[in-house]
PDB file of C-alpha atoms and ligand atoms in Angstrom:
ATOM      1  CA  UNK Y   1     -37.701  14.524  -6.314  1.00 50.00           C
ATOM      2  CA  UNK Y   2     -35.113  12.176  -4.997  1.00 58.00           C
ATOM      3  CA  UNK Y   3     -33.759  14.285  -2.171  1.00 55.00           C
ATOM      4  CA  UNK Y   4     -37.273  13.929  -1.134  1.00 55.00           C
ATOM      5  CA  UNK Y   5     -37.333  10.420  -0.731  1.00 61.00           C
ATOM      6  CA  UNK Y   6     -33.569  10.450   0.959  1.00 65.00           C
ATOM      7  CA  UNK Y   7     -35.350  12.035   3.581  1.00 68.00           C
ATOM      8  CA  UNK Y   8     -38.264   9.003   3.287  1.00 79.00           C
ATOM      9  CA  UNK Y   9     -36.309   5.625   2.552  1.00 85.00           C
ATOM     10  CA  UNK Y  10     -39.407   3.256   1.067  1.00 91.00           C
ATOM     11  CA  UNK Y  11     -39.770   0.103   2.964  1.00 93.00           C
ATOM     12  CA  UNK Y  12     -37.389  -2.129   0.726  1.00 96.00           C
ATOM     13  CA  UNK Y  13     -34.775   0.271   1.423  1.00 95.00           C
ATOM     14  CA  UNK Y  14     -35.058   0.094   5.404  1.00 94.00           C
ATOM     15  CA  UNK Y  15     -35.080  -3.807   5.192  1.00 96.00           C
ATOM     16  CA  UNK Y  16     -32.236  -3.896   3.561  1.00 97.00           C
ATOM     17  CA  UNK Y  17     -30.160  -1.977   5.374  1.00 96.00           C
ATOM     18  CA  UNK Y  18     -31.702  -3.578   8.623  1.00 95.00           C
ATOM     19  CA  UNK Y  19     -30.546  -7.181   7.164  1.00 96.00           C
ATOM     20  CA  UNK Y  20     -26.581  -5.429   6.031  1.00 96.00           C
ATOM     21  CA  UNK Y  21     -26.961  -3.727   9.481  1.00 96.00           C
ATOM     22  CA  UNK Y  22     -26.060  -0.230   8.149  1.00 96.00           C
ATOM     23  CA  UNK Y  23     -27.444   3.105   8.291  1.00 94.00           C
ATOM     24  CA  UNK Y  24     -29.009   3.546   4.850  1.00 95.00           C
ATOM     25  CA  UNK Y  25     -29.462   1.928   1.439  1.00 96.00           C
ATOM     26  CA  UNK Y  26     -30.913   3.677  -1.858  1.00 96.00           C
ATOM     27  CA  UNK Y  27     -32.186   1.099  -4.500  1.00 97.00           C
ATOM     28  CA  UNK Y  28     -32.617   1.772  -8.432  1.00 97.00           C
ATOM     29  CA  UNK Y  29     -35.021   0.034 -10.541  1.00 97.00           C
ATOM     30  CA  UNK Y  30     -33.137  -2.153 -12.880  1.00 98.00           C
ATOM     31  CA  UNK Y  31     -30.175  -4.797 -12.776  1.00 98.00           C
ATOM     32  CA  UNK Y  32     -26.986  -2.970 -13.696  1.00 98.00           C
ATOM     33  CA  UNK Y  33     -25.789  -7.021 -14.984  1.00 97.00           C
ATOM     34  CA  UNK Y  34     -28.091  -5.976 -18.309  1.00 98.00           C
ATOM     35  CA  UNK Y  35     -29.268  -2.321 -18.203  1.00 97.00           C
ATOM     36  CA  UNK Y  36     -26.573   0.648 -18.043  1.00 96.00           C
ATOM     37  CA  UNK Y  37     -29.210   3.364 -16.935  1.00 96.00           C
ATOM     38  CA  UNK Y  38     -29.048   1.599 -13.689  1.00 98.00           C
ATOM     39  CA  UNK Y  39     -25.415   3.516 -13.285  1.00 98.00           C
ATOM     40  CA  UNK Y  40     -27.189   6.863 -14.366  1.00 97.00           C
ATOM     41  CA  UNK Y  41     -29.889   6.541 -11.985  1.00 97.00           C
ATOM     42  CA  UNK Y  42     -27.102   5.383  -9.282  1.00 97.00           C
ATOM     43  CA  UNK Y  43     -25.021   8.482 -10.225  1.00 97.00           C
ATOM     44  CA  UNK Y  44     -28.160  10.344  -9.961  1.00 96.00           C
ATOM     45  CA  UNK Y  45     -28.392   9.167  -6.528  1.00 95.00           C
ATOM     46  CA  UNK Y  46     -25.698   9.766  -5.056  1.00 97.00           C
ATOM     47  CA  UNK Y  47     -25.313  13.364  -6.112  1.00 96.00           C
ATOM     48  CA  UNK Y  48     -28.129  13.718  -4.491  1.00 94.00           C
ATOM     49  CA  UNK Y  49     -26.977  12.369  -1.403  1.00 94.00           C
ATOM     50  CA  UNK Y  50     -23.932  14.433  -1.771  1.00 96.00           C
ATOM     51  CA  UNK Y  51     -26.067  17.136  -1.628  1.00 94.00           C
ATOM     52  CA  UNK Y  52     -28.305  16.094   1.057  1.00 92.00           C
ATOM     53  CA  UNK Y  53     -24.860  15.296   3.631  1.00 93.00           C
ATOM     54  CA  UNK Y  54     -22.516  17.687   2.329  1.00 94.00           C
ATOM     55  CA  UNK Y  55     -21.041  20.218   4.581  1.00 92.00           C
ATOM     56  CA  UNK Y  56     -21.170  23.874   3.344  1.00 95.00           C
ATOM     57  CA  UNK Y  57     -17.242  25.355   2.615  1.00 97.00           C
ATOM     58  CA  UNK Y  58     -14.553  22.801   1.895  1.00 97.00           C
ATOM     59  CA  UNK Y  59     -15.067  18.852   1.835  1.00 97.00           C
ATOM     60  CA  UNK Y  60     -12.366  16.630   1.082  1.00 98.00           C
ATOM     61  CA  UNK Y  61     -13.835  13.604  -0.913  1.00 98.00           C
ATOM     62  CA  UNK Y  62     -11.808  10.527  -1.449  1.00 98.00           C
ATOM     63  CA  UNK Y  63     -13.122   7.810  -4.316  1.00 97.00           C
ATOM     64  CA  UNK Y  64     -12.163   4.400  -5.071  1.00 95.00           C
ATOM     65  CA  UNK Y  65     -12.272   3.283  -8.904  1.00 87.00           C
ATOM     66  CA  UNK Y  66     -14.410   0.357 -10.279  1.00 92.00           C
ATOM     67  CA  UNK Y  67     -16.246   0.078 -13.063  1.00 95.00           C
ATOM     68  CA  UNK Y  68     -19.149   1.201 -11.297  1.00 97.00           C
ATOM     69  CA  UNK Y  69     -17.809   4.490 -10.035  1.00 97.00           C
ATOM     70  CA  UNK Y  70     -16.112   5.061 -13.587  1.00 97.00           C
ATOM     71  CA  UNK Y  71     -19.680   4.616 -15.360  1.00 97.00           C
ATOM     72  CA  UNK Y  72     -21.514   7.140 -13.066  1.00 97.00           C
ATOM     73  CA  UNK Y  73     -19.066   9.723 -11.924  1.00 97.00           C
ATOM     74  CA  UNK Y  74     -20.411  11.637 -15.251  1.00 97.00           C
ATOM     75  CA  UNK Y  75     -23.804  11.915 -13.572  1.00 97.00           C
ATOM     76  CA  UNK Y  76     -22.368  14.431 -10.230  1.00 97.00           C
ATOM     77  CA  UNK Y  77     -23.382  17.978 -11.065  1.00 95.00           C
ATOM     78  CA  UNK Y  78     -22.456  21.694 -10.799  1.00 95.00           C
ATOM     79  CA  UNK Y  79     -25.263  21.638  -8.199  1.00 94.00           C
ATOM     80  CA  UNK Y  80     -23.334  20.453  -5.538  1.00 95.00           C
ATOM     81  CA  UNK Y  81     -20.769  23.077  -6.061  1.00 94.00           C
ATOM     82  CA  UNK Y  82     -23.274  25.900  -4.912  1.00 95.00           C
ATOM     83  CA  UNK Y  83     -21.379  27.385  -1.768  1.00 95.00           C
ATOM     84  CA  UNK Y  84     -19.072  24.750  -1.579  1.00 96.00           C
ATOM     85  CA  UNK Y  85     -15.281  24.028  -2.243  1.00 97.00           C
ATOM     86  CA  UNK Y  86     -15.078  20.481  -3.028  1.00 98.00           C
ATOM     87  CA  UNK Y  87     -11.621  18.946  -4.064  1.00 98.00           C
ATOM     88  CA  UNK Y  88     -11.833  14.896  -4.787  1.00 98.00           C
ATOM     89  CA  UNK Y  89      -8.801  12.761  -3.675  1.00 97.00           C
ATOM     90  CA  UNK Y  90      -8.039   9.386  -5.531  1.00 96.00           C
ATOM     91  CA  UNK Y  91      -8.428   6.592  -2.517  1.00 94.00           C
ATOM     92  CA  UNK Y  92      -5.030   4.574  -3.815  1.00 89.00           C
ATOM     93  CA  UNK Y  93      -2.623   4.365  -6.520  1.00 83.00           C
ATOM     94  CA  UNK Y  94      -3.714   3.181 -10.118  1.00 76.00           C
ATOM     95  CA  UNK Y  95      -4.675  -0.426 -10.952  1.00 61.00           C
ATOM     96  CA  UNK Y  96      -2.278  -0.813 -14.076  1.00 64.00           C
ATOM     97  CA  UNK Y  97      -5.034  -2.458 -16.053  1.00 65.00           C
ATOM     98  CA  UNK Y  98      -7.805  -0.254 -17.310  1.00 82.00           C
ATOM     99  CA  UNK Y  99      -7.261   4.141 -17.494  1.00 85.00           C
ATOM    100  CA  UNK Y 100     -11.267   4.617 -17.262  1.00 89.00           C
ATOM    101  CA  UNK Y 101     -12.075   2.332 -13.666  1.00 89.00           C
ATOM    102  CA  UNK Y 102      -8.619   3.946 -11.744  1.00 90.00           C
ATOM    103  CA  UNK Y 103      -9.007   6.357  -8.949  1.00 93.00           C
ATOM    104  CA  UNK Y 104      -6.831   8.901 -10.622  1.00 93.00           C
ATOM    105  CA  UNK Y 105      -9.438   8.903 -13.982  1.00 94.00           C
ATOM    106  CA  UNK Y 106     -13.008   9.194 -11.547  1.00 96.00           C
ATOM    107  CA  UNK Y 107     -11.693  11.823  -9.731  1.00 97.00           C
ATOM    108  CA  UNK Y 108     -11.427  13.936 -12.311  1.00 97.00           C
ATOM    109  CA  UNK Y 109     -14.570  13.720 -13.832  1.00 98.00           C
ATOM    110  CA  UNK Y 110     -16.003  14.041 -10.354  1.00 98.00           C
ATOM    111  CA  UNK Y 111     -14.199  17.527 -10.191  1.00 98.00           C
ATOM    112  CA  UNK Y 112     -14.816  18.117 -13.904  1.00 98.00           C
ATOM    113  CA  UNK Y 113     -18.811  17.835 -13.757  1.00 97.00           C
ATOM    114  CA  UNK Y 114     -18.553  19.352 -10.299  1.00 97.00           C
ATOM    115  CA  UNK Y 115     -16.472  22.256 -10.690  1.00 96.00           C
ATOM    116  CA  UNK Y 116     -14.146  21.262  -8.248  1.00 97.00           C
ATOM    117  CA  UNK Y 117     -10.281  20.565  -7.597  1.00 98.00           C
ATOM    118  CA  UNK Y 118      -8.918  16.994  -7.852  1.00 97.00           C
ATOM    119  CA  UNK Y 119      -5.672  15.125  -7.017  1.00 96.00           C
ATOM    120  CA  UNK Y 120      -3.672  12.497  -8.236  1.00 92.00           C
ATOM    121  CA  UNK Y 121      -1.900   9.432  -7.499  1.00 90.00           C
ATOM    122  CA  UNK Y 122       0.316   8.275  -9.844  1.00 87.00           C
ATOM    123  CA  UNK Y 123       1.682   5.063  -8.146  1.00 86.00           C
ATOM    124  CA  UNK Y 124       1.364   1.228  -9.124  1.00 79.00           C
ATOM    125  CA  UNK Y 125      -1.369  -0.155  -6.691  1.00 77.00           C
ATOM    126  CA  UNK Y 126       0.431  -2.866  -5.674  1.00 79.00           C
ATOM    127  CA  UNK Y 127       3.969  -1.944  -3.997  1.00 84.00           C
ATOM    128  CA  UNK Y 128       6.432  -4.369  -1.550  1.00 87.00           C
ATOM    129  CA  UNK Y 129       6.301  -3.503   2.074  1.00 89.00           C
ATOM    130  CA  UNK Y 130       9.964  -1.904   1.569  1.00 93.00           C
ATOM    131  CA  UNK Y 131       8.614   0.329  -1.125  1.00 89.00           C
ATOM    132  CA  UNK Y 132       5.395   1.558   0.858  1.00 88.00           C
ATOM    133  CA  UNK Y 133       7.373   2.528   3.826  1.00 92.00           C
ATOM    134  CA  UNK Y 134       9.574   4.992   1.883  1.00 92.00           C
ATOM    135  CA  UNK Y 135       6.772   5.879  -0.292  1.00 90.00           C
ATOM    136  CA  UNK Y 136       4.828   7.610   2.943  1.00 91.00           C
ATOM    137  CA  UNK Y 137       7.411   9.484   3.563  1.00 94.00           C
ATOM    138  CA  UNK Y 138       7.132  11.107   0.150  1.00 92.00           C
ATOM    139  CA  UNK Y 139       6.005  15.020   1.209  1.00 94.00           C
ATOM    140  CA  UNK Y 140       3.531  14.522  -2.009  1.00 92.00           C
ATOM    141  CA  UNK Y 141       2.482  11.472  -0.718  1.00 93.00           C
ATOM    142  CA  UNK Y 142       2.878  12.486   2.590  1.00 94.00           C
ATOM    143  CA  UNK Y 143       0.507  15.174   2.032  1.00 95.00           C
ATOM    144  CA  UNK Y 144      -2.055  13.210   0.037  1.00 95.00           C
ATOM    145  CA  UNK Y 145      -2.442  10.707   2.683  1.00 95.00           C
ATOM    146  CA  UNK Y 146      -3.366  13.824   5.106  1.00 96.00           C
ATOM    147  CA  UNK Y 147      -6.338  14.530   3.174  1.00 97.00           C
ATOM    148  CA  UNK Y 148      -7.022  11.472   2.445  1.00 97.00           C
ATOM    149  CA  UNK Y 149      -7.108  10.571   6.520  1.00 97.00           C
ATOM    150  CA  UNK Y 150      -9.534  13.640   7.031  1.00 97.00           C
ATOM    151  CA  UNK Y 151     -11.621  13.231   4.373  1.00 97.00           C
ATOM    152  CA  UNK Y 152     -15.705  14.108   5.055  1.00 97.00           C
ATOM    153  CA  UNK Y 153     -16.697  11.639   2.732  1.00 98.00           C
ATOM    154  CA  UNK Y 154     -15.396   8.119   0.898  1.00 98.00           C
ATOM    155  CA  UNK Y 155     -16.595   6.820  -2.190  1.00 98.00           C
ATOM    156  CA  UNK Y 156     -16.008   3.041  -2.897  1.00 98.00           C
ATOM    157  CA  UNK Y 157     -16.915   0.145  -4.850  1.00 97.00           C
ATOM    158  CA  UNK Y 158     -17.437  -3.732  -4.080  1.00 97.00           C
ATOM    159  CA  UNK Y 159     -15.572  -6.715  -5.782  1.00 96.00           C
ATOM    160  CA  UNK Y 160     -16.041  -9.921  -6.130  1.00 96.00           C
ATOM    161  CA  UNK Y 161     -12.584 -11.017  -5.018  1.00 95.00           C
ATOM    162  CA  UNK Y 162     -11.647 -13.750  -7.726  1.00 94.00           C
ATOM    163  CA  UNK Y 163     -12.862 -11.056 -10.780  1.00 92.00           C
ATOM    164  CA  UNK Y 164     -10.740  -8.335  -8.434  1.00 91.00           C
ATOM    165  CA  UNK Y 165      -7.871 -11.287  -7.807  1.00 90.00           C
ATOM    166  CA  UNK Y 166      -7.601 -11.665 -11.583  1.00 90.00           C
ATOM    167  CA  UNK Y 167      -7.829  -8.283 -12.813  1.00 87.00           C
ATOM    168  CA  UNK Y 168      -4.624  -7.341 -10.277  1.00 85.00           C
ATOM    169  CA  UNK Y 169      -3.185 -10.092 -12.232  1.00 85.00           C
ATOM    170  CA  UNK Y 170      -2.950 -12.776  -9.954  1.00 88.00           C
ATOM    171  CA  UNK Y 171      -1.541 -15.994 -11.120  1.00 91.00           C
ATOM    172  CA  UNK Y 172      -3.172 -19.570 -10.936  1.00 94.00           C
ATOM    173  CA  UNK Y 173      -1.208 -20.546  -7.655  1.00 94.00           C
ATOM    174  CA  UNK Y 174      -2.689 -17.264  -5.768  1.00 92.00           C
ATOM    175  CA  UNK Y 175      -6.037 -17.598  -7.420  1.00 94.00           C
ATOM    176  CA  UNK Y 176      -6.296 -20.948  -5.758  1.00 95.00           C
ATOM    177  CA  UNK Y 177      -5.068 -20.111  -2.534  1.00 95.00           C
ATOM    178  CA  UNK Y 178      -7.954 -17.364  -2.345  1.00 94.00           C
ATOM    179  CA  UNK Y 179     -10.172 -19.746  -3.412  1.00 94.00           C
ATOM    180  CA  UNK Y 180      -9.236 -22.061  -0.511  1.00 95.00           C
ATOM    181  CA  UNK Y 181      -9.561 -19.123   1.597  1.00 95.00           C
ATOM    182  CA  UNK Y 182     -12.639 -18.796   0.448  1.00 95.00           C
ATOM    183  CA  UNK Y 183     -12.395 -15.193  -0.190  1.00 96.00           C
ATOM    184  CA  UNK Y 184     -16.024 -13.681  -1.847  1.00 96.00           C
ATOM    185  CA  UNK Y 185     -15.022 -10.176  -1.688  1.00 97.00           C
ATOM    186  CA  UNK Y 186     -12.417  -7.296  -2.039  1.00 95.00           C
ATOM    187  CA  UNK Y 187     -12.222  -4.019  -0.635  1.00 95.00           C
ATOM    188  CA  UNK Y 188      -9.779  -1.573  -0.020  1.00 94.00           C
ATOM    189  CA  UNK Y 189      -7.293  -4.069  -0.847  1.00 92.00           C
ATOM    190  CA  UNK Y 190      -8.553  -6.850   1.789  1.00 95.00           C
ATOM    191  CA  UNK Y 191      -9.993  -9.856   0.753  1.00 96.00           C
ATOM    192  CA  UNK Y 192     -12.530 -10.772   2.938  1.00 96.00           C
ATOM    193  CA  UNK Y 193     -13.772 -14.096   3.896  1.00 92.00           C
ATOM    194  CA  UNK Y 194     -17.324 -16.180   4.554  1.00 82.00           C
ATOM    195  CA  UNK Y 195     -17.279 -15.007   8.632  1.00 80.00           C
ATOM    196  CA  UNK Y 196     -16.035 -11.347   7.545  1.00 83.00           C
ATOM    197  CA  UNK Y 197     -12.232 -11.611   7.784  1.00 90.00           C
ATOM    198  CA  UNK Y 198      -9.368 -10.343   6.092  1.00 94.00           C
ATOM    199  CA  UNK Y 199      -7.828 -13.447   4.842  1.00 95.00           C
ATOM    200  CA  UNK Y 200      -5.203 -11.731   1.897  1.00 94.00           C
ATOM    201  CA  UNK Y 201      -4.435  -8.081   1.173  1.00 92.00           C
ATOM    202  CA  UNK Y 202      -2.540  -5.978  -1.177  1.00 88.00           C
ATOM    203  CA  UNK Y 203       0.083  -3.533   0.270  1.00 85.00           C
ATOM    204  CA  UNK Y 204      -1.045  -0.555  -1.357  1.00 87.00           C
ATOM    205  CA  UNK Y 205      -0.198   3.528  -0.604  1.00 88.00           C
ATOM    206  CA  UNK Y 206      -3.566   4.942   0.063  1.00 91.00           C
ATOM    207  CA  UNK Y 207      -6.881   4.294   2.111  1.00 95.00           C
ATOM    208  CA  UNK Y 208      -6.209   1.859   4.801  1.00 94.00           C
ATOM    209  CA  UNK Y 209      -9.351  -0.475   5.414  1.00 96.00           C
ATOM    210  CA  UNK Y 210      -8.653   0.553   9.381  1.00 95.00           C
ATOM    211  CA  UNK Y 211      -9.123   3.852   9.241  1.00 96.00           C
ATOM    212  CA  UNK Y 212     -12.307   3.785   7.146  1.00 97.00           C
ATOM    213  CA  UNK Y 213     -14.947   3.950  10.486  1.00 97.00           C
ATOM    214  CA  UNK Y 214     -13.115   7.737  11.485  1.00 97.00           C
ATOM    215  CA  UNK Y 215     -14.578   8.847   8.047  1.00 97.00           C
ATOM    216  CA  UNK Y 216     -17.875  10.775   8.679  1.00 96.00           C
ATOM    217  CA  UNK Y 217     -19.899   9.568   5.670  1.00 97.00           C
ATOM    218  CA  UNK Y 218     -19.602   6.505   3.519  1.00 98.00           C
ATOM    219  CA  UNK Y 219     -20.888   5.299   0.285  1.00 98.00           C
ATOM    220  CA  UNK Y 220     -20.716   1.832  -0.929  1.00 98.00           C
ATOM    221  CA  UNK Y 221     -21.043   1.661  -4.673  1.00 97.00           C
ATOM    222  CA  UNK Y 222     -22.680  -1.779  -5.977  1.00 98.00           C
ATOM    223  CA  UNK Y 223     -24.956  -3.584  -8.805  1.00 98.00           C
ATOM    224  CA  UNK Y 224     -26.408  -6.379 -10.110  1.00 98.00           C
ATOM    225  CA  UNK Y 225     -27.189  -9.681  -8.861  1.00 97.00           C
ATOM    226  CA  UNK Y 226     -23.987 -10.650  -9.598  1.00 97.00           C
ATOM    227  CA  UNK Y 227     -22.686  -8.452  -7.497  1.00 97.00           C
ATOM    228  CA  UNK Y 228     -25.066  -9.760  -4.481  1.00 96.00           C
ATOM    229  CA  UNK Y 229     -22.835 -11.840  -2.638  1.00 94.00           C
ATOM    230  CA  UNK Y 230     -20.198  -9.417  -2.771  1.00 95.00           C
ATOM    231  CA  UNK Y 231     -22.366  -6.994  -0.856  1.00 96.00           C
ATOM    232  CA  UNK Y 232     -23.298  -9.718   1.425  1.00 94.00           C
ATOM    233  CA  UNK Y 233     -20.236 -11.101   2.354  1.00 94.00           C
ATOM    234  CA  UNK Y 234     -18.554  -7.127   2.751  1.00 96.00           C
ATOM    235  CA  UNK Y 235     -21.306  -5.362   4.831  1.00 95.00           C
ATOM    236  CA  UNK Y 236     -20.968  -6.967   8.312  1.00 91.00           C
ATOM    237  CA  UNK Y 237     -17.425  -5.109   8.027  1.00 92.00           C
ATOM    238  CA  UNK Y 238     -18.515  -1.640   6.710  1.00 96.00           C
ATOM    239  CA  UNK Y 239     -18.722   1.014   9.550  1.00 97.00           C
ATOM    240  CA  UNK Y 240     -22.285   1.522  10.228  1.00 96.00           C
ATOM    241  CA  UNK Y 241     -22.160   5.191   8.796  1.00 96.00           C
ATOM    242  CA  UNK Y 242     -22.265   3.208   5.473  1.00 97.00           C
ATOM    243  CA  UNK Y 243     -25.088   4.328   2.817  1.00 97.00           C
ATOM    244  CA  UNK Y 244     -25.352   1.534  -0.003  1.00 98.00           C
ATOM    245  CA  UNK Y 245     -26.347   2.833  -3.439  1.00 98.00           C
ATOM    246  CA  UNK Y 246     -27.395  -0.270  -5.270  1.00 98.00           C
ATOM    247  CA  UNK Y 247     -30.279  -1.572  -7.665  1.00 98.00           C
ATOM    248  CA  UNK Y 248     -33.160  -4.109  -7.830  1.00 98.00           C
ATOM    249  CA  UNK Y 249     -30.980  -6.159  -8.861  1.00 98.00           C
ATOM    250  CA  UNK Y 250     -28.766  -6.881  -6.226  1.00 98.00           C
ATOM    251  CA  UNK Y 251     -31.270  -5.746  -3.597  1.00 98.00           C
ATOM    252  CA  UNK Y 252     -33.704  -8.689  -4.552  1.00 98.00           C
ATOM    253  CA  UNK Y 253     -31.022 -11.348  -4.719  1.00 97.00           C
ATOM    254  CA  UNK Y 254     -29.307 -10.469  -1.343  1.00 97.00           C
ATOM    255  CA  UNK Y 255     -33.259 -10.041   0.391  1.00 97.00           C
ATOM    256  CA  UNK Y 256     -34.034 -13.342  -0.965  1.00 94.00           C
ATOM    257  CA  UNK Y 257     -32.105 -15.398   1.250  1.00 77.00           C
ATOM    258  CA  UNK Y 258     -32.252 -15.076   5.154  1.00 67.00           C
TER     259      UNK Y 258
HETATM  260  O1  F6P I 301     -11.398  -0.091  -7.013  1.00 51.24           O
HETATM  261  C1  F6P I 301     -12.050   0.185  -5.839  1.00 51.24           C
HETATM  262  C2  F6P I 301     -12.983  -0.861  -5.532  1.00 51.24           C
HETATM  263  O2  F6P I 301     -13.679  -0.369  -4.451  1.00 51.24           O
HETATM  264  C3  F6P I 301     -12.357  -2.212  -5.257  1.00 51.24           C
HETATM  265  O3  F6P I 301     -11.763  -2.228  -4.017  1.00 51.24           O
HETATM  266  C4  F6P I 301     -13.539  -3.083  -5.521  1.00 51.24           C
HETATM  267  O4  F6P I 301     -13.255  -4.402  -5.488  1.00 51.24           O
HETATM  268  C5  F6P I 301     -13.934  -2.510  -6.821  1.00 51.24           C
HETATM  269  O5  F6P I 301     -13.856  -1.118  -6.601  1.00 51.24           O
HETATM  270  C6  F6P I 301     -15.219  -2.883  -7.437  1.00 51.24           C
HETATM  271  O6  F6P I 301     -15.316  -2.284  -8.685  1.00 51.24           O
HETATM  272  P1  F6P I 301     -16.292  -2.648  -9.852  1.00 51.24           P
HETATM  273  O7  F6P I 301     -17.365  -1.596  -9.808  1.00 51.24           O
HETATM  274  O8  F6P I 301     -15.432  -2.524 -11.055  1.00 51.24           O
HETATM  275  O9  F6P I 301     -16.792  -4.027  -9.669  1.00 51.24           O
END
């Protein structure tokens, strides 16, 4: 069984998280660009892992969205609720574009399939700088952040940042200013470049990219070769307590190169 082999990463696995310098990668078969079991078997996985890390009593878990996440948040089970209280807390406000890949939609599947309590965050993603500093003051908000900031686990995906740049509806003028930036991924709302940093972000009420290495237990939520370079070009800034759920795909295209 797989939390078998959690305890027993095969030799693939320990390369690759040697070469993204983190503390543990779990690899699929498949390429999630063609096959969708890949996001069962990656849902699979991380339940298991949930299970494997989880404290016993209460754990406050805080997810991203993505397409990703929204595609295998079906496959967490009941198991994990066995002497535990687990209550899932959306990561930031909603995208605007699609219901399914938002925070506020994952999390409560998440609670759904694991009989747990959920929270929401009704709130455009993108706000001005006036707007978010009244916005934390909100006691809801307020209070959401709290558990948020002392959460035992985060759940996130990886973008590549002109595919994230256009679905937050970026115009031509900011596209190509990214694109001189040469921004390859997004996170969190940061826009990382080629040597790792932040070169645009998105004001947004929720996880702050800084306080993501107090968290105890991370898991980074990837694909597909096409998704390789956005795993590349992200994991020199992921805390080390970073586990990468991924597949063959992306595994094979990012061990390729040196
Ligand atoms: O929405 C959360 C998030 O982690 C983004 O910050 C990231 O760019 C995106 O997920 C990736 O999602 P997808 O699985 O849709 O490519």
């Amino acid at each position: 069984p797989l939390v078998d082999r959690l305890f027993n990463a095969d030799e693939t696995e320990l390369k690759l998280a040697r070469k993204l310098n983190i503390e543990r990668t779990i690899i699929v078969p498949g390429n999630g660009d063609f096959q969708d079991r890949v996001y069962q078997e990656m849902g699979e996985a991380l339940n298991s892992a949930l299970d494997l890390l989880l404290p016993l009593g209460h754990s406050i878990i805080t997810v991203l969205g993505g397409m990703a996440l929204a595609k295998s948040a079906r496959y967490l089970s009941k198991n994990l609720a066995n002497n535990r209280e687990l209550e899932f807390v959306p990561g930031r406000g909603a995208l605007g574009e699609n219901v399914k890949t938002q925070s506020n939609t994952i999390v409560q599947e998440m609670a759904a399939r694991t009989h747990g309590e959920y929270k929401t965050l009704y709130l455009p993603e993108q706000v001005s700088e006036q707007a978010y500093n009244s916005l934390i003051r909100e006691p809801a908000i307020a209070d959401l952040l709290q558990d948020i900031s002392q959460s035992d686990v985060v759940i996130h995906g990886i973008g590549l940042a002109q595919e994230m740049a256009k679905r937050r509806g970026y115009d031509s003028i900011k596209l190509s200013d990214l694109r001189e930036k040469k921004a390859i991924t997004e996170c969190f709302g940061c826009f990382f470049g080629e040597d790792g940093r932040i070169v645009d972000r998105i004001t947004q009420v929720g996880l702050q990219f800084e306080n993501l290495s107090k968290i105890p237990r991370i898991f980074a939520f990837a694909c597909g070769a096409s998704k390789a370079d956005a795993i590349k070009a992200y994991m020199p800034n992921a805390p080390h307590q970073t586990w990468l759920i991924t597949d063959e795909g992306a595994s094979e295209a990012i061990l390729k190169e040196n």
